[in-house]
Coordinates of C-alpha atoms and ligand atoms in Angstrom, one line a residue:
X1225 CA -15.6 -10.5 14.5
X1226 CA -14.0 -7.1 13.9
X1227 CA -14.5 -4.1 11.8
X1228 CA -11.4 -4.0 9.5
X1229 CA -10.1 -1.1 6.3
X1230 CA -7.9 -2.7 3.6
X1231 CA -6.2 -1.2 1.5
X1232 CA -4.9 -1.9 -1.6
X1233 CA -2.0 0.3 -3.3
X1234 CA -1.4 0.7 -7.2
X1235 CA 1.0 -2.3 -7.6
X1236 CA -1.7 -4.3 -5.5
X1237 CA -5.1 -3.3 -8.3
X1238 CA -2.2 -3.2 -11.1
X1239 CA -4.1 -5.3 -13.5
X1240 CA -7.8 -7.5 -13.4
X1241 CA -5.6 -10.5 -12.4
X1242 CA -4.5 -8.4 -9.1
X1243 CA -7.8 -7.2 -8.3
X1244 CA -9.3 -10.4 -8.8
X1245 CA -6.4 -11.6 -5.9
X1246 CA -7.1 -8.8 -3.5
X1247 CA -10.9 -9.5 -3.9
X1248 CA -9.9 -13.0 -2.6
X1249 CA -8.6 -11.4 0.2
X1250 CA -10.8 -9.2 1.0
X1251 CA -13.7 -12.1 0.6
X1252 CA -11.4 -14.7 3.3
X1253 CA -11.6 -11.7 5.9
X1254 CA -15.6 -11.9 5.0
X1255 CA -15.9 -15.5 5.6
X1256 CA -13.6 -15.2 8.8
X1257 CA -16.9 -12.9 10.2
X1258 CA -15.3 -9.7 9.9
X1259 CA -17.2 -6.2 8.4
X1260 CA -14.8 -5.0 6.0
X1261 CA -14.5 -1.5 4.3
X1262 CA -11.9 -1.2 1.3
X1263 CA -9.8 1.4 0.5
X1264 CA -8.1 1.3 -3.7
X1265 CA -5.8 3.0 -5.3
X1266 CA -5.5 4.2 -8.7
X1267 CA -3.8 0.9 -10.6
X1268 CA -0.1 1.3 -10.6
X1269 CA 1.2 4.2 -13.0
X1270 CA -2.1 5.7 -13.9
X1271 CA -2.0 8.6 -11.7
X1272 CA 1.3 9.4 -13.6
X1273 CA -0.3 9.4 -16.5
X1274 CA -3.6 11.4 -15.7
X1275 CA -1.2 14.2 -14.3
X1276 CA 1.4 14.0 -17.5
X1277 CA -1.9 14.9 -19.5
X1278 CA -2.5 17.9 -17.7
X1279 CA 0.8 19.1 -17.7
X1280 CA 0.6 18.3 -21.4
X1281 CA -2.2 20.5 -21.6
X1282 CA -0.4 23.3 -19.7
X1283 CA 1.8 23.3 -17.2
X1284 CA -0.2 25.9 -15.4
X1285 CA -3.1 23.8 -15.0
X1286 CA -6.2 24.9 -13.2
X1287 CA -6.5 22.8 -9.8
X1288 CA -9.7 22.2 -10.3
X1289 CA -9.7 20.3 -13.4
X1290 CA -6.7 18.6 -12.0
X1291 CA -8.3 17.0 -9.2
X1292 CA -11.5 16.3 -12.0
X1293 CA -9.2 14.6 -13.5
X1294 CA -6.8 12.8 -11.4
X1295 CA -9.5 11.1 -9.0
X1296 CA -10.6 9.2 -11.9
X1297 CA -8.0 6.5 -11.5
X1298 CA -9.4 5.6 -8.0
X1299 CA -12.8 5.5 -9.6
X1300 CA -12.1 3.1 -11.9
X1301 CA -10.5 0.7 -9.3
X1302 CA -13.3 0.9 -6.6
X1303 CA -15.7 0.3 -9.4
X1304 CA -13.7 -2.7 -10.3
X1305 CA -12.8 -4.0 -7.0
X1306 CA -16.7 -4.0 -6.4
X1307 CA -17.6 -6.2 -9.3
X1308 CA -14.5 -8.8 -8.6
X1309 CA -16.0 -9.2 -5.1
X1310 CA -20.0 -9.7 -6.4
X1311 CA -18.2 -12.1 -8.8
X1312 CA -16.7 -13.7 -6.2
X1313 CA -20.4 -14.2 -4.3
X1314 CA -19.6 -11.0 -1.7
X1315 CA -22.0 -8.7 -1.4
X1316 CA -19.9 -5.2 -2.3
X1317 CA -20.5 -1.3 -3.2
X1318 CA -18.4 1.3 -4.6
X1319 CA -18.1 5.0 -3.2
X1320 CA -16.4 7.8 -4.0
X1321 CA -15.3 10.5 -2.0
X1322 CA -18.4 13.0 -2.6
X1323 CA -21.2 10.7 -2.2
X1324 CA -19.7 9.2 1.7
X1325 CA -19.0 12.3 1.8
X1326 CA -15.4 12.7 2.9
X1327 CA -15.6 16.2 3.6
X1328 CA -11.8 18.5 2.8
X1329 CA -10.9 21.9 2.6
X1330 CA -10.5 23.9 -0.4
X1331 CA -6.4 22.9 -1.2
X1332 CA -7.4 21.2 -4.7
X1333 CA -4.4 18.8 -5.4
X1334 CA -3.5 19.0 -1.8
X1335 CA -6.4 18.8 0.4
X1336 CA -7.0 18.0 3.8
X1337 CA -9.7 15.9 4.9
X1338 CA -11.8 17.6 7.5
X1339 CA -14.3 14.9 8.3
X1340 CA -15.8 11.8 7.2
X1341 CA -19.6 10.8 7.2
X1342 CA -18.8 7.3 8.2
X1343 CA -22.8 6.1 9.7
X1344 CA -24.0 5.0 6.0
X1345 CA -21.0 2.4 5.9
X1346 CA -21.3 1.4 9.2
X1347 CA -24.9 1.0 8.4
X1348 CA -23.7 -1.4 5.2
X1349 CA -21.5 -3.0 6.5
X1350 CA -23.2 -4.4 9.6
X1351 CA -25.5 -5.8 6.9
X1352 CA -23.0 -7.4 5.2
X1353 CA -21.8 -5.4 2.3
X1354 CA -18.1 -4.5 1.7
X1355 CA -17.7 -0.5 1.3
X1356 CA -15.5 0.1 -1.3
X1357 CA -13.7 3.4 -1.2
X1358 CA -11.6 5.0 -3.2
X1359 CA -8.8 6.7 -1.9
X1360 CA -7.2 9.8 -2.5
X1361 CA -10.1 12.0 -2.9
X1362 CA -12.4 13.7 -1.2
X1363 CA -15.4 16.7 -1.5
X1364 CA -14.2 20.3 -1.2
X1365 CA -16.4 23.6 0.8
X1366 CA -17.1 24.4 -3.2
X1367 CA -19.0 21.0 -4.2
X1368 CA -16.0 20.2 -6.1
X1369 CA -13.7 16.8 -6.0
X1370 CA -10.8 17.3 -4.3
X1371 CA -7.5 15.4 -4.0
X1372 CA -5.3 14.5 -1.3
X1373 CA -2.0 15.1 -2.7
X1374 CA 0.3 12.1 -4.0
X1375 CA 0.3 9.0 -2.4
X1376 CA -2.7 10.4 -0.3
X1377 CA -4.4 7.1 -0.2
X1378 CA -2.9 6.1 2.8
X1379 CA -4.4 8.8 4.1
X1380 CA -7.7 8.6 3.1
X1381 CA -8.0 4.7 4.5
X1382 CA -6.5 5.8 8.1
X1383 CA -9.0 8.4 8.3
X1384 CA -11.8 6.3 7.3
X1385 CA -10.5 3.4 9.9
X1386 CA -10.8 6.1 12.4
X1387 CA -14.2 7.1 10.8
X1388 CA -15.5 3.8 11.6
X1389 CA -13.8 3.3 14.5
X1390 CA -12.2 0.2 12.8
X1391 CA -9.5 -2.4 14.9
X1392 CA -7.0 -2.5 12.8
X1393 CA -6.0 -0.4 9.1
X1394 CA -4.2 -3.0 6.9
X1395 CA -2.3 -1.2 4.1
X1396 CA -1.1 -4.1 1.4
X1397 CA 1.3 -3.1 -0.4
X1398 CA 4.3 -4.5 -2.6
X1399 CA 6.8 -4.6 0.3
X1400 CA 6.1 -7.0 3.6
X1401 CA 6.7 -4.3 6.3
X1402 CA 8.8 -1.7 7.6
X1403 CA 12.7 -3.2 8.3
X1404 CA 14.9 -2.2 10.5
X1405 CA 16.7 -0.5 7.9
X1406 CA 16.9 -0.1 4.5
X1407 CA 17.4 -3.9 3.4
X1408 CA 19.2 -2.9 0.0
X1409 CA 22.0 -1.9 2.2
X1410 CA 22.0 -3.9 4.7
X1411 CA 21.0 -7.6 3.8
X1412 CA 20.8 -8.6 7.3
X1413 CA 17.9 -6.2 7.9
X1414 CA 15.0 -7.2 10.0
X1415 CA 11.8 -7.0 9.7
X1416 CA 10.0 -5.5 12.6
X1417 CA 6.9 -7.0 14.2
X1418 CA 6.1 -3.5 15.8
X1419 CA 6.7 -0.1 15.3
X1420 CA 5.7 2.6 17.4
X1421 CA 4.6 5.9 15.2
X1422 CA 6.6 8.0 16.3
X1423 CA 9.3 5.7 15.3
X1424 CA 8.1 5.0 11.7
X1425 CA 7.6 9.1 11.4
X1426 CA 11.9 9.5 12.6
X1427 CA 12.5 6.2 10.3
X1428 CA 10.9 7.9 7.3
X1429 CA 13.7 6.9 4.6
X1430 CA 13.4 3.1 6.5
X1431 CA 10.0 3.5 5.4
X1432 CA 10.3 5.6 2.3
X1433 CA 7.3 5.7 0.4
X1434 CA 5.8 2.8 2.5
X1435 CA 3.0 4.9 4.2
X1436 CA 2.1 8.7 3.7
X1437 CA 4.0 11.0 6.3
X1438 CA 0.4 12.3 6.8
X1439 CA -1.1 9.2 6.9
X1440 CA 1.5 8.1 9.6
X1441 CA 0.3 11.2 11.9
X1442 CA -3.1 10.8 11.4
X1443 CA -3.0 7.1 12.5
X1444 CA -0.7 8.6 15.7
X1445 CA -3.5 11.5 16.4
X1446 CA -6.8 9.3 15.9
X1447 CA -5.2 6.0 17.8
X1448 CA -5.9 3.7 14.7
X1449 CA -3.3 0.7 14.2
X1450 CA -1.7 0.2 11.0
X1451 CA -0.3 -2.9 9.7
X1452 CA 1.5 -2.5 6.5
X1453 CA 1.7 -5.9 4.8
X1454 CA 2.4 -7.3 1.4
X1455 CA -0.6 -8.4 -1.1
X1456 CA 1.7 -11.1 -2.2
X1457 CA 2.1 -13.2 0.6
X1458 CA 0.4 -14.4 3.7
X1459 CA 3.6 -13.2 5.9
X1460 CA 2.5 -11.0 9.1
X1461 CA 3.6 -7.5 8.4
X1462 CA 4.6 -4.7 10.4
X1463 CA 2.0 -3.4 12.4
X1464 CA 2.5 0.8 13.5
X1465 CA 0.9 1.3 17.0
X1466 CA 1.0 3.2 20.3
X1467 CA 4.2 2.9 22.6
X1468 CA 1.6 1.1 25.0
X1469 CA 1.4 -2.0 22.7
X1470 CA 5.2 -2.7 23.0
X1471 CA 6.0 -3.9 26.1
X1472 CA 9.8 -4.9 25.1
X1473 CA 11.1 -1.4 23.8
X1474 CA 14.6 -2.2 22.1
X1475 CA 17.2 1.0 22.6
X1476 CA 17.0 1.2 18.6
X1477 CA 14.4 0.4 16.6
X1478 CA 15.8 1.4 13.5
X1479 CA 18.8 3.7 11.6
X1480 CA 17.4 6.1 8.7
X1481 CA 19.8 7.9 6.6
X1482 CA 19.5 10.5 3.9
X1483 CA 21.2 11.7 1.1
X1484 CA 19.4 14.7 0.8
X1485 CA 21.6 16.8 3.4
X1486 CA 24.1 19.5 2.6
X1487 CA 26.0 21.6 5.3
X1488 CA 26.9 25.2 5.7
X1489 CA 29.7 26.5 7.6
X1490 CA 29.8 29.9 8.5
X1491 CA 33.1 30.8 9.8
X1492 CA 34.5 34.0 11.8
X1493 CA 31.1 35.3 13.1
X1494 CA 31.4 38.1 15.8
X1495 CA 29.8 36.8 18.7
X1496 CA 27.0 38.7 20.1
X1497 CA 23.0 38.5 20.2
X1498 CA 21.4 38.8 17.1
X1499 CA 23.8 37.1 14.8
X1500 CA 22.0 33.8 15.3
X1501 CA 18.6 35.4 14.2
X1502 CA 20.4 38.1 11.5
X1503 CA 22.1 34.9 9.9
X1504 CA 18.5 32.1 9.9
X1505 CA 15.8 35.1 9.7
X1506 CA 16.4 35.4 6.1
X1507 CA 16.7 31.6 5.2
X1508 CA 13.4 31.1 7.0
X1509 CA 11.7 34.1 5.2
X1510 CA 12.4 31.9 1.9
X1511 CA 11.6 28.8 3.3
X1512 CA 14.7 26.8 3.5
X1513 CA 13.9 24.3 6.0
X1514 CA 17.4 24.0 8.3
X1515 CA 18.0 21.1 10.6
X1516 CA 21.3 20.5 12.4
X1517 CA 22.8 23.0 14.0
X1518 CA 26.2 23.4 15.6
X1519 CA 28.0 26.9 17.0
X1520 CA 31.5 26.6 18.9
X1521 CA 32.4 28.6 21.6
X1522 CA 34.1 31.6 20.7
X1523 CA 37.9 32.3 21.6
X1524 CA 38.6 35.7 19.7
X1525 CA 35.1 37.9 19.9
X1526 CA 34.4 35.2 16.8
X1527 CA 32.8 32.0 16.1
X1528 CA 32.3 29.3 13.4
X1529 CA 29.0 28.2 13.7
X1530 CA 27.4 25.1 10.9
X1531 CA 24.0 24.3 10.0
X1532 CA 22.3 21.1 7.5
X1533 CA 20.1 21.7 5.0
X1534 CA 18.1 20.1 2.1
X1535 CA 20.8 19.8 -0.4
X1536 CA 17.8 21.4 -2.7
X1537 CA 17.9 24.3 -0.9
X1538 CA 22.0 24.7 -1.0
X1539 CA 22.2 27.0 -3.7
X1540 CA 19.2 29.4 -2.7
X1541 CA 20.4 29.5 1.4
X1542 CA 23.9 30.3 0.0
X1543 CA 22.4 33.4 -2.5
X1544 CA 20.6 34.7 0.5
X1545 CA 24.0 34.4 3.2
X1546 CA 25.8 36.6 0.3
X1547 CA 23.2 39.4 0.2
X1548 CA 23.6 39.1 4.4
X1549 CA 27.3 39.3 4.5
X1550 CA 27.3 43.0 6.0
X1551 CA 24.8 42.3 8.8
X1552 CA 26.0 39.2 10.0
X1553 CA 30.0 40.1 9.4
X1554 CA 31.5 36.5 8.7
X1555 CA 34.8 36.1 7.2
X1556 CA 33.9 33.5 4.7
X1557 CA 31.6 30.9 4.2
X1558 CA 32.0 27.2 2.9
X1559 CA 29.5 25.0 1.5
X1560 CA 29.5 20.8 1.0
X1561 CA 27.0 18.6 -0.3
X1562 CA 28.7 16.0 0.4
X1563 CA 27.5 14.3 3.3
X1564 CA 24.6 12.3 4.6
X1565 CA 22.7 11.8 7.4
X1566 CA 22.5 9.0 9.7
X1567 CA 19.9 8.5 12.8
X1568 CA 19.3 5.9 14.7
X1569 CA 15.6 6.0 16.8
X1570 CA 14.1 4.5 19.0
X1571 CA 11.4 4.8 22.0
X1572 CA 13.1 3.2 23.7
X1573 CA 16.5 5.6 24.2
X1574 CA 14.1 6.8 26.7
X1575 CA 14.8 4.9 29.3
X1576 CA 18.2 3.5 27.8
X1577 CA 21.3 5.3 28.4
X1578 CA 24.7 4.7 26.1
X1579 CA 23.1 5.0 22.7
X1580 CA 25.3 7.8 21.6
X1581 CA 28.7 6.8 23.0
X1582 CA 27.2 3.0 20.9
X1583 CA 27.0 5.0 17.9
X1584 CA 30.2 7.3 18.0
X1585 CA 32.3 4.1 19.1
X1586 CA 31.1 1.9 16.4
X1587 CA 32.0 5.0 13.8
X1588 CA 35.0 5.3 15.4
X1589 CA 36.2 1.5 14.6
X1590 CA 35.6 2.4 11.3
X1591 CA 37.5 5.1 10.9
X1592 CA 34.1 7.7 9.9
X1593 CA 34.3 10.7 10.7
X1594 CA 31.4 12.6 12.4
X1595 CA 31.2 16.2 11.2
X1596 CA 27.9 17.3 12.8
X1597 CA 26.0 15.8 15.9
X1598 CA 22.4 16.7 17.0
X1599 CA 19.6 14.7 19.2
X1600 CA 16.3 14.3 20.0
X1601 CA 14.6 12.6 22.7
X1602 CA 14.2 9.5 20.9
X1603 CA 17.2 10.0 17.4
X1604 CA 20.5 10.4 17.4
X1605 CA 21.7 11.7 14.0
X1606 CA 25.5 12.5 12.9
X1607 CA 26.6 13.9 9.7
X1608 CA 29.2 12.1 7.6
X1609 CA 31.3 12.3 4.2
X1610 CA 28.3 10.8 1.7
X1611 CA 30.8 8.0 0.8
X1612 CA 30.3 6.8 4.3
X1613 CA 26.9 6.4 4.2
X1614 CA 26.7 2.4 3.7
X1615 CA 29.4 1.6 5.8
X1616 CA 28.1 3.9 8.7
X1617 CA 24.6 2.0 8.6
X1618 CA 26.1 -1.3 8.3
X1619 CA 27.9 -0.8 11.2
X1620 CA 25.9 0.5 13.6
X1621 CA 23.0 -1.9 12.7
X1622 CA 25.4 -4.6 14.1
X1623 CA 26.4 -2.0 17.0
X1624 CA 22.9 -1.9 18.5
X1625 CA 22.8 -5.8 17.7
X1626 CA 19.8 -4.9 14.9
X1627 CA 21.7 -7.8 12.4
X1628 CA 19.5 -11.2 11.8
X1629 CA 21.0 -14.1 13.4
Ligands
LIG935 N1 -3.2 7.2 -6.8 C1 -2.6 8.3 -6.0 C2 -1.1 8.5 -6.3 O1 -0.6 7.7 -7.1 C3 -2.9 8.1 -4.6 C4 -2.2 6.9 -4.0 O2 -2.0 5.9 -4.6 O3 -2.0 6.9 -2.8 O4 -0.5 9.3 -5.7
MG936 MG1 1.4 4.7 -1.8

């Protein structure tokens, strides 16, 4: 017998037939002996809509009314996933985020939850009632109904697993787990068994809207294991734990890449201190979040030095190195959007050593070429041309011997 959250995402609630299936579910982990809490989403595409209304209604929106009106998707699900289960003979209860409560802070439409009343349910639930909960909202300092920003169920069902100090937080969702890459690329993707978090946080785009980034550091913080699993089929999923639980720690678990990256170089800038903070003071004043960063030795008094960025951010970073031309004293400056980033992480690179001179070799018998380099203590990430990016993954996930047999 354990104490278990589920949680169902909007494809998995999409229609009466689906929440009739996850009731199922939810009703086999019942029988098995187990105290379950449930965690819904709105049904797939209706928190799309609710916020389309608003910005119907005007595009400057109070925050409020937003959240008023956004949390009602959840409402409606919890309400129906409570019914499918008394239908199917369980004894169930809806609750939304005010009447637990799941206590946030003021950030209506992105809030943060503070702290969840979890005795009630545990109360329930040792009685034999299944808590439904609906995600994604929560009750701000001003007696209000907040929300937790998009996708922010996740969230709200690790943080009431580590509420009830639950085993395990099982997200179903409309994929079977997290791969170890992105398997539209690479058909001979694997899917992994275990994850470490700090893994799935690095393998983000692996993971892309899989799990809420939040979510993902919440489970790391509060110790709660994750499995992320499909609601389609009975196949194991991934499950996202502490380095403790893995006792074989590949080199790589997985390569991430992004075609969100631009790159800047700066060339011909004097060298002497201050130029570094004359030439990213200003780009962090306005926010542009910078990532990789390379500066040569210089030969002549001057150096070239190149950074990454959001390609988002390209035009605004290169506005702001214009209007800084006279302090910093380049020569010129060149910009390219045209590349993307490859990583490849893992725990264990640790205790491995060889994973970069693996990575630039296998480039290397491809003929890529690697513009920027930068590393971490468990990623290695190089820059390439963006028309590289498939080839670059493919290769190295046979490199680091990722490939199904
Ligand atoms: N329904 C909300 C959204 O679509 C929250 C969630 O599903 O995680 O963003
Ligand atoms: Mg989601």
């Amino acid at each position: 017998m354990a104490r278990i959250v589920m949680k169902f995402g909007g494809t998995s609630v999409a229609d009466l037939d689906r929440i009739r299936a996850a009731a199922g579910r939810v009703a086999r982990e019942v029988e098995a002996g187990n105290q379950v809490a449930v965690v819904v989403s709105a049904m797939a595409g209706v928190t799309n809509q609710l916020v389309g209304w608003c910005q119907s209604l005007s595009p400057l929106h109070d925050a409020r009314e937003y959240d008023a009106v956004v949390a009602t998707g959840e409402q409606v699900t919890a309400g129906l996933m409570a019914i499918a289960l008394q239908a199917q003979g369980v004894e169930a209860r809806s609750w939304q985020g005010w009447q637990i409560p799941v206590v946030t802070d003021g950030a209506h439409g992105a809030a943060r939850i503070e702290r969840i009343e979890g005795k009630g349910l545990i109360h329930r639930m040792e009685t034999g009632q299944v808590a439904v909960v609906t995600g994604f909202q929560g009750l701000g300092p001003d007696r209000r109904t907040t929300t937790l920003g998009r996708g922010g169920s996740d969230t709200s069902a690790v943080a009431l697993a580590a509420a009830l100090a639950a085993e395990r937080c099982d997200i179903y969702t409309d994929v079977d787990g997290i791969y170890t890459t992105d398997p539209r690329i690479v058909p001979k993707a694997r899917k992994l068994a275990r994850i470490t978090y700090e893994e799935m946080l690095e393998l983000a785009s692996v993971g892309a809207k899989v799990l809420q980034t939040r979510s993902v550091e919440l489970a790391m913080k509060e110790r709660v294991r994750v499995q992320v699993r499909s609601s389609f089929t009975d196949a194991p999923g991934t499950l996202v734990v502490d380095e403790d639980e893995i006792v074989e720690k590949p080199m790589v678990a997985g390569i991430a890449y992004s075609r969100d990256e631009a790159k800047i170089t700066v060339r011909s800038v004097p060298d002497r201190p201050g130029i570094a903070a004359a030439l990213f003071g200003p780009l962090a004043a306005a926010n542009v979040n910078v990532d990789m960063i390379v500066q040569n030795v210089a030969a002549d008094g001057t150096t070239d030095l190149t950074f990454t960025l959001g390609k988002a951010d390209l035009p605004r970073a290169r506005r702001l190195l214009d209007d800084a031309h006279e302090a910093i004293g380049y020569a010129e400056i060149a910009a390219d959007a045209d590349v993307a980033k490859i990583s490849v992480v893992g725990v264990g690179m640790r205790s491995h050593a060889g994973v970069a001179s693996t990575m630039f070799r296998a480039l290397a018998e491809k003929a890529i070429n690697i513009q920027v380099i930068s590393t971490s203590e468990i990623k290695v990430s190089v820059l390439v041309g963006a028309e590289y990016t498939e080839l670059a993954v493919r290769a190295l996930h046979t490199a680091y011997g990722l490939d199904v047999a």
